[in-house]
mmCIF file of C-alpha atoms in Angstrom:
data_model
loop_
_atom_site.group_PDB
_atom_site.id
_atom_site.type_symbol
_atom_site.label_atom_id
_atom_site.label_comp_id
_atom_site.label_asym_id
_atom_site.label_seq_id
_atom_site.Cartn_x
_atom_site.Cartn_y
_atom_site.Cartn_z
ATOM 1 C CA SER A 1 0.000 0.000 0.000
ATOM 2 C CA GLN A 2 1.206 3.518 -0.721
ATOM 3 C CA GLN A 3 -0.884 4.941 2.085
ATOM 4 C CA GLY A 4 1.016 7.348 4.287
ATOM 5 C CA GLU A 5 1.218 7.003 8.008
ATOM 6 C CA GLU A 6 0.770 9.635 10.655
ATOM 7 C CA ASP A 7 1.777 9.834 14.226
ATOM 8 C CA PRO A 8 0.639 10.130 16.796
ATOM 9 C CA GLN A 9 -2.682 8.441 16.097
ATOM 10 C CA ALA A 10 -4.213 10.581 18.822
ATOM 11 C CA LEU A 11 -3.050 13.690 20.634
ATOM 12 C CA SER A 12 -4.597 15.599 23.552
ATOM 13 C CA ILE A 13 -3.221 18.953 24.638
ATOM 14 C CA GLN A 14 -4.298 21.954 26.688
ATOM 15 C CA GLU A 15 -5.734 24.958 24.921
ATOM 16 C CA GLY A 16 -2.984 27.427 24.105
ATOM 17 C CA GLU A 17 -0.290 24.798 23.679
ATOM 18 C CA ASN A 18 1.244 23.871 20.340
ATOM 19 C CA ALA A 19 0.316 20.650 18.546
ATOM 20 C CA THR A 20 2.675 18.783 16.244
ATOM 21 C CA MET A 21 1.645 15.969 13.942
ATOM 22 C CA ASN A 22 3.930 13.962 11.691
ATOM 23 C CA CYS A 23 3.365 12.244 8.392
ATOM 24 C CA SER A 24 5.477 9.734 6.488
ATOM 25 C CA TYR A 25 5.014 8.527 2.947
ATOM 26 C CA LYS A 26 6.620 5.960 0.695
ATOM 27 C CA THR A 27 6.995 7.371 -2.816
ATOM 28 C CA SER A 28 8.570 10.319 -4.558
ATOM 29 C CA ILE A 29 5.981 13.087 -4.444
ATOM 30 C CA ASN A 30 5.004 16.194 -6.331
ATOM 31 C CA ASN A 31 3.440 17.919 -3.350
ATOM 32 C CA LEU A 32 2.071 17.146 0.072
ATOM 33 C CA GLN A 33 -1.149 18.493 1.514
ATOM 34 C CA TRP A 34 -2.810 18.637 4.902
ATOM 35 C CA TYR A 35 -6.537 18.373 5.496
ATOM 36 C CA ARG A 36 -8.796 18.672 8.533
ATOM 37 C CA GLN A 37 -11.919 16.634 9.177
ATOM 38 C CA ASN A 38 -14.580 17.483 11.719
ATOM 39 C CA SER A 39 -17.139 14.951 12.892
ATOM 40 C CA GLY A 40 -16.228 12.246 10.383
ATOM 41 C CA ARG A 41 -17.604 13.989 7.314
ATOM 42 C CA GLY A 42 -16.101 16.210 4.608
ATOM 43 C CA LEU A 43 -12.458 17.213 4.685
ATOM 44 C CA VAL A 44 -11.203 20.771 4.378
ATOM 45 C CA HIS A 45 -7.919 21.617 2.715
ATOM 46 C CA LEU A 46 -5.484 23.460 5.019
ATOM 47 C CA ILE A 47 -2.176 23.878 3.232
ATOM 48 C CA LEU A 48 -0.112 22.519 0.335
ATOM 49 C CA ILE A 49 3.677 22.330 0.224
ATOM 50 C CA ARG A 50 5.522 21.550 -2.999
ATOM 51 C CA SER A 51 8.354 19.066 -3.183
ATOM 52 C CA ASN A 52 10.906 21.842 -3.731
ATOM 53 C CA GLU A 53 9.766 23.707 -0.612
ATOM 54 C CA ARG A 54 10.975 22.966 2.897
ATOM 55 C CA GLU A 55 8.669 25.076 5.035
ATOM 56 C CA LYS A 56 5.407 26.932 4.620
ATOM 57 C CA HIS A 57 3.259 29.040 6.916
ATOM 58 C CA SER A 58 -0.423 29.888 6.915
ATOM 59 C CA GLY A 59 -1.772 31.732 9.936
ATOM 60 C CA ARG A 60 -1.201 29.494 12.969
ATOM 61 C CA LEU A 61 -0.130 26.586 10.748
ATOM 62 C CA ARG A 62 3.446 25.689 9.926
ATOM 63 C CA VAL A 63 4.273 22.796 7.632
ATOM 64 C CA THR A 64 7.692 21.328 6.995
ATOM 65 C CA LEU A 65 8.721 18.832 4.343
ATOM 66 C CA ASP A 66 11.819 16.635 4.269
ATOM 67 C CA THR A 67 11.853 14.733 0.992
ATOM 68 C CA SER A 68 15.051 12.888 1.907
ATOM 69 C CA LYS A 69 13.250 11.355 4.888
ATOM 70 C CA LYS A 70 9.881 11.220 3.110
ATOM 71 C CA SER A 71 8.245 13.000 5.999
ATOM 72 C CA SER A 72 6.266 16.110 6.822
ATOM 73 C CA SER A 73 5.082 17.772 9.987
ATOM 74 C CA LEU A 74 2.164 20.049 10.773
ATOM 75 C CA LEU A 75 2.476 22.456 13.680
ATOM 76 C CA ILE A 76 -0.562 24.279 15.036
ATOM 77 C CA THR A 77 0.460 27.073 17.364
ATOM 78 C CA ALA A 78 -1.611 28.529 20.205
ATOM 79 C CA SER A 79 -4.238 25.813 19.873
ATOM 80 C CA ARG A 80 -7.937 26.535 20.354
ATOM 81 C CA ALA A 81 -10.868 24.299 21.226
ATOM 82 C CA ALA A 82 -12.094 24.714 17.646
ATOM 83 C CA ASP A 83 -8.934 22.983 16.408
ATOM 84 C CA THR A 84 -10.282 19.696 17.772
ATOM 85 C CA ALA A 85 -10.543 17.492 14.669
ATOM 86 C CA SER A 86 -8.775 14.758 12.718
ATOM 87 C CA TYR A 87 -5.864 15.839 10.560
ATOM 88 C CA PHE A 88 -4.724 13.986 7.457
ATOM 89 C CA CYS A 89 -1.786 14.381 5.149
ATOM 90 C CA ALA A 90 -2.178 13.511 1.468
ATOM 91 C CA HIS A 91 0.142 13.266 -1.497
ATOM 92 C CA ILE A 92 0.322 12.636 -5.216
ATOM 93 C CA SER A 93 3.261 10.580 -6.360
ATOM 94 C CA ASN A 94 5.554 11.538 -9.207
ATOM 95 C CA PHE A 95 5.018 8.315 -11.105
ATOM 96 C CA GLY A 96 2.266 9.188 -13.548
ATOM 97 C CA ASN A 97 -0.664 8.092 -11.435
ATOM 98 C CA GLU A 98 -2.386 11.193 -10.082
ATOM 99 C CA LYS A 99 -4.173 9.393 -7.295
ATOM 100 C CA LEU A 100 -4.405 11.512 -4.131
ATOM 101 C CA THR A 101 -3.412 9.172 -1.305
ATOM 102 C CA PHE A 102 -4.250 9.977 2.306
ATOM 103 C CA GLY A 103 -2.454 9.089 5.492
ATOM 104 C CA THR A 104 -4.052 7.348 8.432
ATOM 105 C CA GLY A 105 -4.751 10.577 10.324
ATOM 106 C CA THR A 106 -4.164 12.079 13.759
ATOM 107 C CA ARG A 107 -7.087 12.708 16.091
ATOM 108 C CA LEU A 108 -6.373 15.996 17.903
ATOM 109 C CA THR A 109 -8.295 16.958 21.043
ATOM 110 C CA ILE A 110 -7.854 20.397 22.570
ATOM 111 C CA ILE A 111 -8.760 20.506 26.242
ATOM 112 C CA PRO A 112 -10.280 23.859 27.276
ATOM 113 C CA GLY B 1 -22.972 24.957 -7.228
ATOM 114 C CA ALA B 2 -21.046 26.444 -4.366
ATOM 115 C CA GLY B 3 -19.452 23.186 -3.320
ATOM 116 C CA VAL B 4 -19.358 19.447 -3.872
ATOM 117 C CA SER B 5 -22.772 17.965 -3.260
ATOM 118 C CA GLN B 6 -23.415 14.335 -2.362
ATOM 119 C CA SER B 7 -26.719 12.539 -2.110
ATOM 120 C CA PRO B 8 -28.235 10.974 -0.222
ATOM 121 C CA SER B 9 -26.695 12.191 3.018
ATOM 122 C CA ASN B 10 -27.651 8.948 4.719
ATOM 123 C CA LYS B 11 -28.732 5.624 3.286
ATOM 124 C CA VAL B 12 -29.907 2.529 5.119
ATOM 125 C CA THR B 13 -30.313 -0.525 2.952
ATOM 126 C CA GLU B 14 -30.909 -4.193 3.387
ATOM 127 C CA LYS B 15 -28.132 -6.672 2.726
ATOM 128 C CA GLY B 16 -28.251 -7.831 -0.879
ATOM 129 C CA LYS B 17 -29.847 -4.663 -2.282
ATOM 130 C CA ASP B 18 -28.146 -2.361 -4.784
ATOM 131 C CA VAL B 19 -27.433 1.273 -3.930
ATOM 132 C CA GLU B 20 -26.446 4.319 -5.957
ATOM 133 C CA LEU B 21 -24.521 7.206 -4.477
ATOM 134 C CA ARG B 22 -24.359 10.477 -6.329
ATOM 135 C CA CYS B 23 -21.734 13.199 -6.445
ATOM 136 C CA ASP B 24 -22.131 16.643 -8.016
ATOM 137 C CA PRO B 25 -18.667 18.208 -8.245
ATOM 138 C CA ILE B 26 -17.896 21.903 -8.380
ATOM 139 C CA SER B 27 -18.685 23.225 -11.845
ATOM 140 C CA GLY B 28 -15.648 23.113 -14.114
ATOM 141 C CA HIS B 29 -13.664 20.684 -11.978
ATOM 142 C CA THR B 30 -12.162 18.025 -14.217
ATOM 143 C CA ALA B 31 -10.911 15.620 -11.564
ATOM 144 C CA LEU B 32 -13.245 13.673 -9.301
ATOM 145 C CA TYR B 33 -12.382 11.227 -6.530
ATOM 146 C CA TRP B 34 -14.297 8.644 -4.493
ATOM 147 C CA TYR B 35 -13.083 7.507 -1.077
ATOM 148 C CA ARG B 36 -14.486 5.259 1.611
ATOM 149 C CA GLN B 37 -14.012 5.839 5.320
ATOM 150 C CA SER B 38 -14.941 3.374 8.025
ATOM 151 C CA LEU B 39 -15.587 4.658 11.551
ATOM 152 C CA GLY B 40 -12.453 6.128 13.071
ATOM 153 C CA GLN B 41 -10.309 5.100 10.120
ATOM 154 C CA GLY B 42 -8.430 6.855 7.332
ATOM 155 C CA LEU B 43 -9.585 7.432 3.768
ATOM 156 C CA GLU B 44 -9.532 4.424 1.482
ATOM 157 C CA PHE B 45 -9.123 5.397 -2.169
ATOM 158 C CA LEU B 46 -11.702 3.857 -4.497
ATOM 159 C CA ILE B 47 -11.480 5.499 -7.925
ATOM 160 C CA TYR B 48 -10.693 8.756 -9.646
ATOM 161 C CA PHE B 49 -11.911 10.334 -12.865
ATOM 162 C CA GLN B 50 -10.205 12.777 -15.169
ATOM 163 C CA GLY B 51 -13.067 14.069 -17.254
ATOM 164 C CA ASN B 52 -15.246 11.046 -18.007
ATOM 165 C CA SER B 53 -12.467 8.487 -17.979
ATOM 166 C CA ALA B 54 -11.162 6.637 -14.933
ATOM 167 C CA PRO B 55 -7.360 6.298 -15.087
ATOM 168 C CA ASP B 56 -7.259 4.513 -11.754
ATOM 169 C CA LYS B 57 -9.890 2.058 -10.537
ATOM 170 C CA SER B 58 -7.467 0.117 -8.407
ATOM 171 C CA GLY B 59 -9.213 0.904 -5.157
ATOM 172 C CA LEU B 60 -12.578 -0.618 -5.975
ATOM 173 C CA PRO B 61 -12.888 -3.454 -3.422
ATOM 174 C CA SER B 62 -14.700 -5.942 -5.660
ATOM 175 C CA ASP B 63 -16.644 -6.247 -8.881
ATOM 176 C CA ARG B 64 -19.762 -5.312 -6.921
ATOM 177 C CA PHE B 65 -18.485 -1.751 -7.003
ATOM 178 C CA SER B 66 -18.645 0.392 -10.124
ATOM 179 C CA ALA B 67 -18.628 4.090 -10.916
ATOM 180 C CA GLU B 68 -19.315 6.287 -13.865
ATOM 181 C CA ARG B 69 -19.132 9.927 -14.711
ATOM 182 C CA THR B 70 -21.100 11.584 -17.463
ATOM 183 C CA GLY B 71 -20.600 14.905 -19.198
ATOM 184 C CA GLY B 72 -17.493 15.482 -17.140
ATOM 185 C CA SER B 73 -19.749 16.374 -14.242
ATOM 186 C CA VAL B 74 -21.989 14.163 -12.098
ATOM 187 C CA SER B 75 -20.639 10.830 -10.911
ATOM 188 C CA THR B 76 -22.488 7.815 -9.580
ATOM 189 C CA LEU B 77 -20.969 5.092 -7.411
ATOM 190 C CA THR B 78 -22.991 1.880 -7.532
ATOM 191 C CA ILE B 79 -22.700 -0.957 -5.068
ATOM 192 C CA GLN B 80 -24.475 -4.142 -6.059
ATOM 193 C CA ARG B 81 -25.627 -6.841 -3.654
ATOM 194 C CA THR B 82 -24.546 -4.805 -0.631
ATOM 195 C CA GLN B 83 -22.842 -6.520 2.271
ATOM 196 C CA GLN B 84 -22.546 -5.397 5.892
ATOM 197 C CA GLU B 85 -18.839 -4.687 5.406
ATOM 198 C CA ASP B 86 -19.825 -2.036 2.837
ATOM 199 C CA SER B 87 -21.159 0.118 5.677
ATOM 200 C CA ALA B 88 -19.052 3.288 5.759
ATOM 201 C CA VAL B 89 -19.046 6.949 4.810
ATOM 202 C CA TYR B 90 -18.451 7.420 1.092
ATOM 203 C CA LEU B 91 -16.712 10.703 0.306
ATOM 204 C CA CYS B 92 -16.436 12.444 -3.025
ATOM 205 C CA ALA B 93 -13.942 15.175 -3.887
ATOM 206 C CA SER B 94 -13.257 17.277 -6.951
ATOM 207 C CA SER B 95 -10.385 19.407 -8.160
ATOM 208 C CA LEU B 96 -10.019 22.018 -10.877
ATOM 209 C CA VAL B 97 -7.067 20.640 -12.808
ATOM 210 C CA TRP B 98 -4.504 18.055 -11.845
ATOM 211 C CA THR B 99 -1.569 20.139 -13.015
ATOM 212 C CA ARG B 100 0.671 18.880 -10.247
ATOM 213 C CA THR B 101 1.093 22.470 -9.103
ATOM 214 C CA ASN B 102 -2.332 23.214 -7.710
ATOM 215 C CA THR B 103 -4.104 20.105 -6.614
ATOM 216 C CA GLU B 104 -6.329 21.184 -3.754
ATOM 217 C CA ALA B 105 -9.304 18.860 -3.474
ATOM 218 C CA PHE B 106 -12.743 19.987 -2.323
ATOM 219 C CA PHE B 107 -14.827 17.422 -0.482
ATOM 220 C CA GLY B 108 -18.526 16.814 -0.186
ATOM 221 C CA GLN B 109 -20.099 15.966 3.156
ATOM 222 C CA GLY B 110 -20.303 12.303 2.305
ATOM 223 C CA THR B 111 -22.970 9.628 2.219
ATOM 224 C CA ARG B 112 -23.246 7.466 5.310
ATOM 225 C CA LEU B 113 -24.213 3.997 4.117
ATOM 226 C CA THR B 114 -25.537 1.460 6.602
ATOM 227 C CA VAL B 115 -26.230 -2.072 5.450
ATOM 228 C CA VAL B 116 -28.515 -4.009 7.789
#
């Protein structure tokens, strides 16, 4: 399977703390994306980082990409209760097939 | 429409019956994806369309599953002779162009299928 893996599977932190989630993948990629899912329904795109980028910021989100280690991390700073959700990384490989493959996800709980 | 629309939102069916799940992508989006998600699990890729053709059907679990897309727009996922293990949320996503530089996918709210 080319599915990526994320760790931790679940994370609980106090409101105001930073949350870090990691993602690993198995193929050479074109870009890597992070999505958020609330209540087990539709996913919302958060941020995309290209394979030639190493770090990207968007508001309280910071994403890093290490293609040599085939890994990415998502940092959410100053967490809020509304950040409680599942977070997934996703990628498209460089080998012709444009299938968007998702990781296994991290369930983040922010404790007020 | 304003977003990806899926119908029905919920479907309860008896084991052995056929079901059709519909996805209306964002107008103009050429790429369309179907995923399946069991409770508390990740997204399992089923199939994706580029226009009306399906370059990758590798995720369809069995020959009971089929999908089509017409007019480069609406897609239907059909499950024949449903089994209890088919119970899951079926998610559809669309994207403007798979240019490898801008591949953000927009998701519908899913169809929760329960086979009893």
